[in-house]
Short mmCIF file of C-alpha atoms and ligand atoms in Angstrom, two decimals:
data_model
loop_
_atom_site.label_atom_id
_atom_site.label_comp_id
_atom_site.label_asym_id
_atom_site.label_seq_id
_atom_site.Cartn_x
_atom_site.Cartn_y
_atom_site.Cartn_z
CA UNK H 3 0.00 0.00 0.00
CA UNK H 4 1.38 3.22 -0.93
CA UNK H 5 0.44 6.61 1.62
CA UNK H 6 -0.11 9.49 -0.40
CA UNK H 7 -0.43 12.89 1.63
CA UNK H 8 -3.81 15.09 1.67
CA UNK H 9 -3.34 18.51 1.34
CA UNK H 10 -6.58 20.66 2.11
CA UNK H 11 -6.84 24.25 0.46
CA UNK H 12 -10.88 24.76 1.67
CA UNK H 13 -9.21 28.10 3.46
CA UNK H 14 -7.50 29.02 0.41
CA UNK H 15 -8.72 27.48 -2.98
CA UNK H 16 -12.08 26.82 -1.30
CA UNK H 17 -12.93 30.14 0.01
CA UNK H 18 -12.20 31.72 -3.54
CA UNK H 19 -15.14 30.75 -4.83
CA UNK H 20 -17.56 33.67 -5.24
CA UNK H 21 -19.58 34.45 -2.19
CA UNK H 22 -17.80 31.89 -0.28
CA UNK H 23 -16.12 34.36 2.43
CA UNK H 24 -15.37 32.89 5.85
CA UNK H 25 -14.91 34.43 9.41
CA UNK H 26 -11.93 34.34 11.49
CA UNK H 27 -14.17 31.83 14.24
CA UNK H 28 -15.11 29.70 10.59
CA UNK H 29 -11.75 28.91 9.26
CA UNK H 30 -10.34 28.44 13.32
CA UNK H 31 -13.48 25.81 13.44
CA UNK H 32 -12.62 24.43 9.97
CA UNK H 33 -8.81 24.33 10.88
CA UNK H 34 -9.27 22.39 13.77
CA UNK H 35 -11.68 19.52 12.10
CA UNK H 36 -9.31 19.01 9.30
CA UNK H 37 -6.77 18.66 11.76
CA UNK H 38 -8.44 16.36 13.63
CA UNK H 39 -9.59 14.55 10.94
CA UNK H 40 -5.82 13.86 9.86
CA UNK H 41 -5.13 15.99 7.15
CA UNK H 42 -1.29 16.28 6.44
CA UNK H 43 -1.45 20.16 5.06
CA UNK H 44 -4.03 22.83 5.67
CA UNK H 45 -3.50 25.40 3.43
CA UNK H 46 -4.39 28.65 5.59
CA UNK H 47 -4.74 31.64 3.03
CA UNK H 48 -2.58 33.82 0.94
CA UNK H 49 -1.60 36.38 3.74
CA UNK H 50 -0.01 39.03 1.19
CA UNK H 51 -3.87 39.36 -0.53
CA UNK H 52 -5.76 41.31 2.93
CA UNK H 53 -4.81 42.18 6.20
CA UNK H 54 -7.52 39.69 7.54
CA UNK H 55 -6.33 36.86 5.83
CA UNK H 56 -2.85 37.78 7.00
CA UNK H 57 -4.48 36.96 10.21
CA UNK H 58 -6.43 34.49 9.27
CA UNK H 59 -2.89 32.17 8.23
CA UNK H 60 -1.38 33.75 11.50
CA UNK H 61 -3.82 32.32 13.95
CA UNK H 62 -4.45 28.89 12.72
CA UNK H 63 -0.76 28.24 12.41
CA UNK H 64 -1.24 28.95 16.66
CA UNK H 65 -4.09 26.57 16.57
CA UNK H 66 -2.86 23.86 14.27
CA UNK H 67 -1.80 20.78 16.36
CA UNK H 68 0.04 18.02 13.91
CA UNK H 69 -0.77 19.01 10.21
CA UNK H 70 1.33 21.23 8.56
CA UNK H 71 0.26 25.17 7.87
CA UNK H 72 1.00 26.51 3.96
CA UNK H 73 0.27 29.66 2.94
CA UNK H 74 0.56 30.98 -0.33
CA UNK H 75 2.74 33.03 -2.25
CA UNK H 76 3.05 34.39 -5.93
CA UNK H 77 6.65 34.24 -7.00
CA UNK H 78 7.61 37.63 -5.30
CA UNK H 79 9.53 38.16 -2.68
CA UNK H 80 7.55 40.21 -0.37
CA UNK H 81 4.63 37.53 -0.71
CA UNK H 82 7.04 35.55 0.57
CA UNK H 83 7.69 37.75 3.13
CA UNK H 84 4.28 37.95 4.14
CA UNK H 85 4.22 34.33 4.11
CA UNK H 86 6.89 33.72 6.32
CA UNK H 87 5.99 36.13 8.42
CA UNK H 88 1.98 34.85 8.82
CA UNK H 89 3.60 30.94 9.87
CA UNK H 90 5.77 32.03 12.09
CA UNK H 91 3.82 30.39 14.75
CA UNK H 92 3.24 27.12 13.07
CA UNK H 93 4.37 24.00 14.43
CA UNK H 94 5.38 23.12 10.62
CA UNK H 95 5.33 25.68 8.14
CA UNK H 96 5.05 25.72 4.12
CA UNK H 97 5.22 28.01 2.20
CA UNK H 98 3.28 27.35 -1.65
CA UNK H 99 4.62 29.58 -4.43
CA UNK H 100 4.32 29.48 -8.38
CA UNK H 101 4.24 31.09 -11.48
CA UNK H 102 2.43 30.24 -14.96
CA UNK H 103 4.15 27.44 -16.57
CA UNK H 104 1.91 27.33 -19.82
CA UNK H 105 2.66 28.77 -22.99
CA UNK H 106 -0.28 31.40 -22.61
CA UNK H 107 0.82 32.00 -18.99
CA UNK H 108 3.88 32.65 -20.33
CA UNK H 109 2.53 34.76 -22.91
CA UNK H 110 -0.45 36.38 -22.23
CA UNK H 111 -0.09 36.83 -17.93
CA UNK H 112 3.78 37.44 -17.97
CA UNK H 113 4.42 39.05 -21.24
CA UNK H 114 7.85 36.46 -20.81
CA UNK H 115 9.60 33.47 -22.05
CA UNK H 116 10.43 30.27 -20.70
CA UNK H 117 13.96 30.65 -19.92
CA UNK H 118 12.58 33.72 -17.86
CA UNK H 119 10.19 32.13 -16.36
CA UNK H 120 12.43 29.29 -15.12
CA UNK H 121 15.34 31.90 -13.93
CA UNK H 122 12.51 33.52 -11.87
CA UNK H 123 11.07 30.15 -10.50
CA UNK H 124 14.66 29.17 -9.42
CA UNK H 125 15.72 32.88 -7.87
CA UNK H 126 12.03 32.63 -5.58
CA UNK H 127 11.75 28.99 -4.58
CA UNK H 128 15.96 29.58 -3.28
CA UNK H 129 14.39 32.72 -1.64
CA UNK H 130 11.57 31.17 0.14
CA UNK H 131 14.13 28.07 1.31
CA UNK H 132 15.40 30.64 3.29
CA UNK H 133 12.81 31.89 4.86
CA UNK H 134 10.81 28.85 5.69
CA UNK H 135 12.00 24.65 6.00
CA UNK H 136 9.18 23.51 3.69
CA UNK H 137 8.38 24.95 -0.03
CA UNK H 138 5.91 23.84 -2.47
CA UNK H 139 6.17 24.93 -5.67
CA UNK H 140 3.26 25.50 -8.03
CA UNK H 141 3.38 25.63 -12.04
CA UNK H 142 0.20 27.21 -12.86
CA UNK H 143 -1.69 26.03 -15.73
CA UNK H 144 0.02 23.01 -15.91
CA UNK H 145 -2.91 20.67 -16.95
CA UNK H 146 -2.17 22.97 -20.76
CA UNK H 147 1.75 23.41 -20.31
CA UNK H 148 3.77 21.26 -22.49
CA UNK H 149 5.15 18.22 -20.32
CA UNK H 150 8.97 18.49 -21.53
CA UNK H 151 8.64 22.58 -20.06
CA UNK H 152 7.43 20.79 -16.91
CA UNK H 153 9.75 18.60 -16.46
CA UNK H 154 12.38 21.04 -16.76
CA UNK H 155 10.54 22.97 -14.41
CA UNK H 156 10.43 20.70 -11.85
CA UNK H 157 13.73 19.56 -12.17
CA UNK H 158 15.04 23.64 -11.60
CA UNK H 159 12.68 23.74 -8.60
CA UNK H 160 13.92 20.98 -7.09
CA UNK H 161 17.38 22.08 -7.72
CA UNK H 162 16.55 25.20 -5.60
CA UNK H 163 15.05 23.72 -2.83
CA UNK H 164 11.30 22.65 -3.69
CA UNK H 165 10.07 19.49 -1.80
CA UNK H 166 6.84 19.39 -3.32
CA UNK H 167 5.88 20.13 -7.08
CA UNK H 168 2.79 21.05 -7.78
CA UNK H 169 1.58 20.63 -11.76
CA UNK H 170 -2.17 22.15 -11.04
CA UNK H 171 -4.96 21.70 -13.94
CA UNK H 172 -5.94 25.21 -12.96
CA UNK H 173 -8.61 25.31 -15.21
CA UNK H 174 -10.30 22.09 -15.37
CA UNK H 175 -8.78 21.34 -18.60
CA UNK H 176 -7.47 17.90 -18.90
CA UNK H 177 -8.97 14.56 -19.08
CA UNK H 178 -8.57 12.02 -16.78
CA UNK H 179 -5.99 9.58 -19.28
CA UNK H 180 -4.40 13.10 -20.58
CA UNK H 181 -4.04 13.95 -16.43
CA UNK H 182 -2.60 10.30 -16.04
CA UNK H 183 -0.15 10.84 -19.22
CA UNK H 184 1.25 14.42 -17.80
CA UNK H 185 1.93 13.47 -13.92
CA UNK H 186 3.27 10.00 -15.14
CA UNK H 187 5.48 11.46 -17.87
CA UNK H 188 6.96 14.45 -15.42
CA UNK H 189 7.72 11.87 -12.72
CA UNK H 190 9.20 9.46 -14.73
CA UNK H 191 11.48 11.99 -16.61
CA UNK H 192 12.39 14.39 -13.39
CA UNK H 193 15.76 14.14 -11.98
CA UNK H 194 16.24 13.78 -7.87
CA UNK H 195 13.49 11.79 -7.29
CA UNK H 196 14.23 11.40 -3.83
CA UNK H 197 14.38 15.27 -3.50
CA UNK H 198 10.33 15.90 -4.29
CA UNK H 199 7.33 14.55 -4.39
CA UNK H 200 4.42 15.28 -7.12
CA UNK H 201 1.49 16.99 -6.20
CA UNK H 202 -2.44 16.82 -8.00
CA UNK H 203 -4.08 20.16 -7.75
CA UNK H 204 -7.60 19.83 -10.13
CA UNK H 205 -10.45 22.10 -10.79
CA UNK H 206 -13.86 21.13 -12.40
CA UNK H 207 -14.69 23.34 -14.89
CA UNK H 208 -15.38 20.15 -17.06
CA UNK H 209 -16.41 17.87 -13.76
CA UNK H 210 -13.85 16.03 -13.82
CA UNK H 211 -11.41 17.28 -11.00
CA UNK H 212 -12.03 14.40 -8.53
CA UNK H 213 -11.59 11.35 -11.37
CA UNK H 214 -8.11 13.85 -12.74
CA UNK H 215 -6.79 13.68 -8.82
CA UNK H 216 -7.29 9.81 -8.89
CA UNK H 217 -5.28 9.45 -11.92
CA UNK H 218 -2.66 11.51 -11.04
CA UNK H 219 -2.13 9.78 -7.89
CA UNK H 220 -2.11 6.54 -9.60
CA UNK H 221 0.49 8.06 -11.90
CA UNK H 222 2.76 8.57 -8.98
CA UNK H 223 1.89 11.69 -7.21
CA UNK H 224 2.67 11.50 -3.31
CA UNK H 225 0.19 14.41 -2.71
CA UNK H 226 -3.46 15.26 -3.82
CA UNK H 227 -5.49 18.28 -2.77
CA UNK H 228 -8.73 19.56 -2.48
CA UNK H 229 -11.43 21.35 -0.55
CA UNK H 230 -14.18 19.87 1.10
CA UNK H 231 -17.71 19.84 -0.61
CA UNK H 232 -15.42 20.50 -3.32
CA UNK H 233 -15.86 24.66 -3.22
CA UNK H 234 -13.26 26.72 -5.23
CA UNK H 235 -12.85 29.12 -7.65
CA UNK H 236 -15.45 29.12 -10.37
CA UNK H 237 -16.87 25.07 -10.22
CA UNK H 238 -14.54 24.32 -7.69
CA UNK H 239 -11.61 21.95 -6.98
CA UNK H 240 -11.59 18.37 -6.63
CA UNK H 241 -13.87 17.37 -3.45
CA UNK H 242 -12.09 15.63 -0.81
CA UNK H 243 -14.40 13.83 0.38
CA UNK H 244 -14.57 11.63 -2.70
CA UNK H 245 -11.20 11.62 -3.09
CA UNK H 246 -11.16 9.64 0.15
CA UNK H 247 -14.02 7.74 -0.34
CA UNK H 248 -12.50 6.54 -3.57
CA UNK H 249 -9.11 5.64 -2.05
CA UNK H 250 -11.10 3.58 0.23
CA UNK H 251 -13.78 2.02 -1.15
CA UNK H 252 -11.56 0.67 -3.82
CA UNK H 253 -9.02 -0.81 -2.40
CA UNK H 254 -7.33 -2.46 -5.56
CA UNK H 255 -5.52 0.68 -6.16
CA UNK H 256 -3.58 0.23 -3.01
CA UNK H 257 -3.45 4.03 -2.23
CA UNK H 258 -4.10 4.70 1.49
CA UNK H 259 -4.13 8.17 3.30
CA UNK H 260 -4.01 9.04 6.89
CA UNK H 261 -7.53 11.05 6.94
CA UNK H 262 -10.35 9.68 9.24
CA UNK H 263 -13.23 9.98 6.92
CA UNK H 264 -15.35 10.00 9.74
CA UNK H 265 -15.25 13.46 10.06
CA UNK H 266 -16.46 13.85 6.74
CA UNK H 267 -20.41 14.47 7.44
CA UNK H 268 -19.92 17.38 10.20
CA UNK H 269 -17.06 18.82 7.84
CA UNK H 270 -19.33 18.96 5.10
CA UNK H 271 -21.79 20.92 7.38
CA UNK H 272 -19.85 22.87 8.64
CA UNK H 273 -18.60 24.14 5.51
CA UNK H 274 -21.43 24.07 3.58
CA UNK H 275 -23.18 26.72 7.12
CA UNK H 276 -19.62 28.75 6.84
CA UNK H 277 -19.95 29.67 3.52
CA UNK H 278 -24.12 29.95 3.27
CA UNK H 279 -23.33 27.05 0.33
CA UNK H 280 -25.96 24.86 0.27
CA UNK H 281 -24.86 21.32 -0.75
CA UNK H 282 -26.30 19.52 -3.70
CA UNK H 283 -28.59 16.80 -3.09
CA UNK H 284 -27.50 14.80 -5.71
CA UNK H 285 -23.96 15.34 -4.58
CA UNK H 286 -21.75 12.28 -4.50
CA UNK H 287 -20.78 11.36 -0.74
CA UNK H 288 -22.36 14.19 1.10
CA UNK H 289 -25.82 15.22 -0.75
CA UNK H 290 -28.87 14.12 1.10
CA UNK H 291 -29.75 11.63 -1.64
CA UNK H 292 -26.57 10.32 -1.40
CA UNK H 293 -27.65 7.68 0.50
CA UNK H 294 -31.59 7.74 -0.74
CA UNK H 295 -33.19 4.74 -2.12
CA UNK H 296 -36.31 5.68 -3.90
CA UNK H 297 -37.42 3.75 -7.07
CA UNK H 298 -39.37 0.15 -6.08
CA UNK H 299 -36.52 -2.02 -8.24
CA UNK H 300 -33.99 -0.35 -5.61
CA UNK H 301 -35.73 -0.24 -2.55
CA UNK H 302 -36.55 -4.13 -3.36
CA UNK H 303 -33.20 -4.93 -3.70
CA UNK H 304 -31.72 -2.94 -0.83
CA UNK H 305 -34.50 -4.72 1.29
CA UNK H 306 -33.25 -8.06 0.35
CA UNK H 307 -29.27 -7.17 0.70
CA UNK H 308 -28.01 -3.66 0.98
CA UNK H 309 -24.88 -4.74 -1.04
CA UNK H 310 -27.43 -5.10 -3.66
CA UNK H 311 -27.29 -1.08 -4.16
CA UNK H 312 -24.97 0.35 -1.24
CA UNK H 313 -21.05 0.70 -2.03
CA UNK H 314 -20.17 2.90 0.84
CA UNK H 315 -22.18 2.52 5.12
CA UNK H 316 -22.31 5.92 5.54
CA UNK H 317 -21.55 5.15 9.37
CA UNK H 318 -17.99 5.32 7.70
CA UNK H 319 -18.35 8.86 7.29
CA UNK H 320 -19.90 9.69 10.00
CA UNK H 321 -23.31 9.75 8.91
CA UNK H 322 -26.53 7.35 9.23
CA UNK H 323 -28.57 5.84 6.28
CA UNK H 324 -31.84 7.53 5.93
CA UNK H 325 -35.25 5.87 5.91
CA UNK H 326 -36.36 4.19 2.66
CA UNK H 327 -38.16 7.48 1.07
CA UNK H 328 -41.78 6.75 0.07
CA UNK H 329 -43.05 8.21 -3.23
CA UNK H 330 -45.14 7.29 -5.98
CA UNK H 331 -41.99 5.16 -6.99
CA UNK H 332 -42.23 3.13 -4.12
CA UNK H 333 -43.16 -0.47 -4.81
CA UNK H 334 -45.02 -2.74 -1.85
CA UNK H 335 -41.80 -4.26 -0.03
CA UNK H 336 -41.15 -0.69 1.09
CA UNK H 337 -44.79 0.41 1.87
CA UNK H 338 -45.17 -3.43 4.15
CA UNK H 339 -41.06 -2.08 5.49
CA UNK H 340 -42.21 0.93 6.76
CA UNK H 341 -46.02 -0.26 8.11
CA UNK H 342 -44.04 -2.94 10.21
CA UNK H 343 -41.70 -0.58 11.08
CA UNK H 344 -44.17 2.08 12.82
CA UNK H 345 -45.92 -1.05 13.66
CA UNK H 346 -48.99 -0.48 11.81
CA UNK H 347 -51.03 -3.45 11.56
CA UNK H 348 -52.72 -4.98 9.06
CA UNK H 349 -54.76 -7.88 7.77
CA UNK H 350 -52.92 -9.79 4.57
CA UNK H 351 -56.02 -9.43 2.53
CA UNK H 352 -56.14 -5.68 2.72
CA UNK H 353 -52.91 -4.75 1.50
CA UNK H 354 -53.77 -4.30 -2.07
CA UNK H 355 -56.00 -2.12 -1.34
CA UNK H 356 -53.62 -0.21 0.82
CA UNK H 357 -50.69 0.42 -1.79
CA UNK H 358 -53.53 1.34 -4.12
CA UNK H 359 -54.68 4.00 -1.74
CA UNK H 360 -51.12 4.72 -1.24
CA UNK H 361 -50.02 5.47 -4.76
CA UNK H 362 -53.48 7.69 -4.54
CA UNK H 363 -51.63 9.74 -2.08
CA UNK H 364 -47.85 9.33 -3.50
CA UNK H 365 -49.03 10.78 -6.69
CA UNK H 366 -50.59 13.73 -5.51
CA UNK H 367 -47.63 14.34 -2.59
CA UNK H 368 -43.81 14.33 -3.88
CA UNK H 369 -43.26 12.24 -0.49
CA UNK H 370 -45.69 9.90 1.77
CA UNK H 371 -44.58 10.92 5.30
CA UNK H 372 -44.84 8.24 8.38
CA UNK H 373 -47.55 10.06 9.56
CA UNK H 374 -49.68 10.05 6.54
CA UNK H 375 -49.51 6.04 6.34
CA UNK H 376 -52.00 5.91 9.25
CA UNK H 377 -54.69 6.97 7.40
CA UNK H 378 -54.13 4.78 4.15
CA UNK H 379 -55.16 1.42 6.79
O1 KIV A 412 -5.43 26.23 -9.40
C1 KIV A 412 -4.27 26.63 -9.18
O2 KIV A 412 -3.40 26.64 -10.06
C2 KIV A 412 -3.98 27.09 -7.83
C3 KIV A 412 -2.55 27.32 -7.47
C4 KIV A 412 -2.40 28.54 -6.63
C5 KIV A 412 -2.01 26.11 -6.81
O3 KIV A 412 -4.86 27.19 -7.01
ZN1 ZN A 413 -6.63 26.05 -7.61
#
């Protein structure tokens, strides 16, 4: 089994999304979950951007109790500064910096070239080695950079004093295979392996952040991040909570982490009350269908043997499996479930008559509560 780290940006990434603004008391609350939970890096803020998230990055490094604090940087040096500065307190301190790495990063954000580009990366990440033990680099807009350029980029980083390379599909770009093809060809053509590890940053502009991070980690990357509920900038990054679920549910990839995913469910609460961002029903792992049987075929089946339709006990996650839901979907096993569950008696003979009355009700109601059924005897 190979351990690869998780690296939660909620307080960075997460909180860029529009609208998404959290208090000081949110992100101490949020800091202290993921830490319990197990998380190996909570990345705090970007302290040079506002005096309160300056703040913000100082105070959970205080609070932070095993998982290391980032905060992030753009390649200058008095972000760095500011960086260095804001985890001062931190029990272990990163500091994240970058700088475009695709051609129309290159082009169109820096007005630069390449070799600039790289002299830059190199003169910062040596800069921020010297102001803090841990630095991440980040190659923006590497899901479109060309993977020789990366490669060389990573290999300079390195050079200077990176530990952790970050190749970020910043927006959403790649596919999961082309994902799988970039990390796999940067890790197998970087130099000083033992130096650095790879690290999968995704976004979902094209929904596919969560199934990118799993490729990239089965590519070789020792790190994956994301935010929980999956909030971020624009659609968001990849969620974490399925990126956990799927390292654990399918266990022939052999990729453990050490997260508890029990803390998932209050997590995902808490986050989704922080940032007044309500959490889609449908939403794999955390939505409040996630769990919801509704069609007769299913709730049939999941009557005879949950394994018939359940992949994941949401007790693992710290939640509970909701009631069969009753709608005019609903075939007769879960209508006679649910009677004999609230007890409600009745003769054999009349239960025909019952579900008939019953899909009476179902179709004019989107759901048949428990205290509707009484009525239907
Ligand atoms: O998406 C991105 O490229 C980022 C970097 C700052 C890591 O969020
Ligand atoms: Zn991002």
């Amino acid at each position: 089994m190979k351990q690869v780290k998780i690296f939660d940006t909620t307080l960075r990434d997460g909180e860029q999304g529009p609208g998404s603004q959290l208090t000081l008391e949110d992100k101490l609350a949020i800091a202290a979950k993921l830490d319990a939970m197990g998380v190996d890096v909570i990345e705090a803020g970007f302290p040079i951007s506002s005096p309160g998230d300056f703040k913000a990055v100082t105070e959970v490094s205080g609070i932070v109790e095993n998982a290391t604090v980032c905060a992030l940087a753009r390649a200058h040096q008095k972000d760095i500064d500011s960086a260095a500065e804001a985890l001062r307190d931190a029990k272990t301190a990163r500091i994240q910096l970058g700088i475009g790495a695709s051609d129309i990063h290159i082009k169109y954000k820096f007005n630069s070239s390449r070799e600039e580009i790289l002299e830059k990366a190199f003169d910062m990440v040596s800069y921020a080695s010297s102001r803090c033990d841990e630095v991440q680099f980040f190659a923006e807009d590497a899901g479109r950079a060309s993977n020789d350029f990366l490669v060389r980029m990573t290999d300079t980083v390195v050079q200077a004093g990176a530990k952790i390379v970050n190749l970020p599909d910043t927006n959403g770009f790649c596919t999961p295979f082309e994902y799988y093809e970039k990390i796999a060809y940067v890790n197998k053509h970087r130099k000083d392996k033992d130096k650095a590890i790879l690290s999968v940053h995704c976004h979902n502009d094209l929904g596919m952040a969560t199934a990118n991070s799993i490729a990239g980690v089965m590519a070789g990357a020792g790190q994956v991040e994301g935010t929980v509920n999956g909030v971020g900038e624009r659609a968001g990054n990849a969620a974490l909570e399925e990126i956990l679920l799927i390292l654990l549910v399918k266990d022939n990839l052999s990729i453990t982490t050490k997260a508890d995913p029990k803390f998932i469910v209050e997590l995902s609460s808490m986050v989704s009350k922080a940032m007044s961002n309500p959490v889609q029903a449908n939403k794999a792992i955390v939505g409040k269908n996630a769990f919801a049987h509704s069609s007769g075929i299913h709730q049939d089946g999941v009557l005879k043997d949950r394994r018939n339709y359940e992949i994941i006990d949401p007790a693992i996650i710290g939640g509970t499996l909701p009631d069969l839901v009753l709608s005019a979907r609903s075939g007769r096993a879960a209508l006679k479930d649910r009677l004999n569950a609230l007890s409600l008696t009745f003769a054999a003979d009349d239960f025909e008559k019952i579900y008939s009355r019953f899909l009476v009700l179902a179709d004019q109601k989107r759901f048949v509560e428990d205290e509707d059924l009484k009525w239907l005897l």
